[in-house]
Coordinates of C-alpha atoms in Angstrom, one line a residue:
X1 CA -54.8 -9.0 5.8
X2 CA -51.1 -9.9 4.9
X3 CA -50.9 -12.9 7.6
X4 CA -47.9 -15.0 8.1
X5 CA -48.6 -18.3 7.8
X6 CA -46.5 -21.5 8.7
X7 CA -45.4 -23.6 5.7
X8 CA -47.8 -26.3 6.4
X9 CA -48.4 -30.0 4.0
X10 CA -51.1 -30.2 2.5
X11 CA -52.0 -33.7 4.2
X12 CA -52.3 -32.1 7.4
X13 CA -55.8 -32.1 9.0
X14 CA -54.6 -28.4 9.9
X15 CA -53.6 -27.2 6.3
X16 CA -56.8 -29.4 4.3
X17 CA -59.2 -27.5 6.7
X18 CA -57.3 -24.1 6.2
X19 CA -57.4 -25.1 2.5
X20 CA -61.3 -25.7 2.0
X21 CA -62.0 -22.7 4.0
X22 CA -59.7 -20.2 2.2
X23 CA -60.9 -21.9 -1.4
X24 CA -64.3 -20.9 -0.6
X25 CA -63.2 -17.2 0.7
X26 CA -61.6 -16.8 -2.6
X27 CA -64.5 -17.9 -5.1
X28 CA -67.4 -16.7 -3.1
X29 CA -65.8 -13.5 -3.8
X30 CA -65.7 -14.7 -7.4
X31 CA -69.2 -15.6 -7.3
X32 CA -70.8 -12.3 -5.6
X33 CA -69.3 -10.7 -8.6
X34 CA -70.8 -13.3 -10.8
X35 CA -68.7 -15.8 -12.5
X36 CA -69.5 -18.7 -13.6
X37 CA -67.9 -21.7 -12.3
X38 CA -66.8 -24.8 -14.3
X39 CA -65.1 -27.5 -11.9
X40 CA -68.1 -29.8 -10.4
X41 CA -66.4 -28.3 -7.3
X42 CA -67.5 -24.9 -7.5
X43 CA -71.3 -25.7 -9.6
X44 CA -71.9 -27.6 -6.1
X45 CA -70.6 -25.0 -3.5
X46 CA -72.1 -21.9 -5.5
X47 CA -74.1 -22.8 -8.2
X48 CA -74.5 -21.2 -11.3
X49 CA -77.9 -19.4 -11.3
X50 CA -77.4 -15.7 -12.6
X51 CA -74.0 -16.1 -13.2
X52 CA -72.5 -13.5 -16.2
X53 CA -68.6 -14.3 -16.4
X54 CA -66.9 -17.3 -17.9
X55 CA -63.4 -16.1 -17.6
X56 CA -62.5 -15.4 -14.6
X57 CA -60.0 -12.5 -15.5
X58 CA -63.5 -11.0 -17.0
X59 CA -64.6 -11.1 -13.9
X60 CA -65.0 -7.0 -12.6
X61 CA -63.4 -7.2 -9.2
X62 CA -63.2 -3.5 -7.1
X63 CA -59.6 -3.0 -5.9
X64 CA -59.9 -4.2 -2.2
X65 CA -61.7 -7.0 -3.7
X66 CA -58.7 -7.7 -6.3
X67 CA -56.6 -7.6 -3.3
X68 CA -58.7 -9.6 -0.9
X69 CA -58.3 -12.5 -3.8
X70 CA -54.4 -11.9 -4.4
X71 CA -54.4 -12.2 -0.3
X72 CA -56.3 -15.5 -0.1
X73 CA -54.1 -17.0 -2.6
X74 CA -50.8 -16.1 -1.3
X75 CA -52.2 -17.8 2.0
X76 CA -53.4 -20.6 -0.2
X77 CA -49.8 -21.1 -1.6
X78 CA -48.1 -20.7 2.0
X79 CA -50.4 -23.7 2.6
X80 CA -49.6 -25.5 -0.2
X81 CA -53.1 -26.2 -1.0
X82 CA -54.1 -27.8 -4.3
X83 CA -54.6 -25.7 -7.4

């Protein structure tokens, strides 16, 4: 999935979408696997019900899924989105 991306700012309406849309790739991957968010950010887009993890390095991601992540946040940081 190794995509190359423009080196976009933040402010643009481009990059903010891009950036909302690969932040939810990323921890609904998190989520499936069940961790247990903390930002008020994450409790409202996934919720907490049933989640097991608190850390996310605890978190037991499968390979592809470990790479899927490390994919989505290279693409996060060619964006320059927020942390």
């Amino acid at each position: 999935m190794g995509l190359a991306l423009p080196l976009l700012s933040a402010a643009t309406p481009a990059a903010a979408q891009s950036c909302e849309a690969l932040w939810y790739q990323r921890n609904e991957i998190y989520k499936a696997q069940g961790y247990c968010f903390r930002t008020q950010r994450g409790i409202r887009a996934f919720g907490n019900a049933g989640c097991q993890y608190d850390n996310v390095e605890d978190v037991p991601l499968s390979a592809n899924q470990r790479r899927q992540v490390a994919d989505i946040q290279r693409e996060e940081r060619a964006y320059g989105c927020p942390r």
